[in-house]
Amino acid sequence: MAQNLHSSKSPFALIKQKINTQGLEFHSQHLPPNYANNPEITSPLDSLIASIVKAEKTNLASLIRAGLTNGKAAEPVPYLAKLVTSVYTAMDPCFKDRSEPTGGQFQSEHHQRGQRILATRLPLCGS
């Protein structure tokens, strides 16, 4: 059942493949006889593997997040207008003295531009 939900390259599928390709000594020591054909055994084994993979994924995500922040708060994402202004300033010196617009200013300019475009297209829709 759980095997159908996992792609062939997922950690779950790779672990199941590794278990299935182990030798007879491993199978006789760690698994009951004919375990692959017994859903009463494979279902709990699949659940165990899935829970271990999920726990390891959570641990890895926590380590990545901790390593990315270096103990400092993340900087907020800048407004698009601020990014565009900084790109233009870097490309052409004539934009050097232009002030960076605030988010509200950019949104109102964008809203007005959208209204003008809408006003020009409305008569076309009716004809």
XYZ file of C-alpha atoms in Angstrom, residues 74-86 100-104 106:
19
model
C 16.180 37.170 8.720
C 15.974 40.443 6.828
C 12.553 41.242 5.382
C 12.065 40.790 1.656
C 12.404 44.188 -0.069
C 9.642 45.696 -2.146
C 9.852 45.138 -5.886
C 10.071 48.888 -6.481
C 13.118 49.089 -4.212
C 14.815 46.267 -6.120
C 14.029 47.859 -9.492
C 15.383 51.207 -8.293
C 18.611 49.624 -7.054
C 13.662 54.676 -3.344
C 9.863 54.463 -3.414
C 8.005 53.034 -0.458
C 5.777 49.999 -0.784
C 2.574 52.048 -0.565
C 4.605 51.651 -5.587
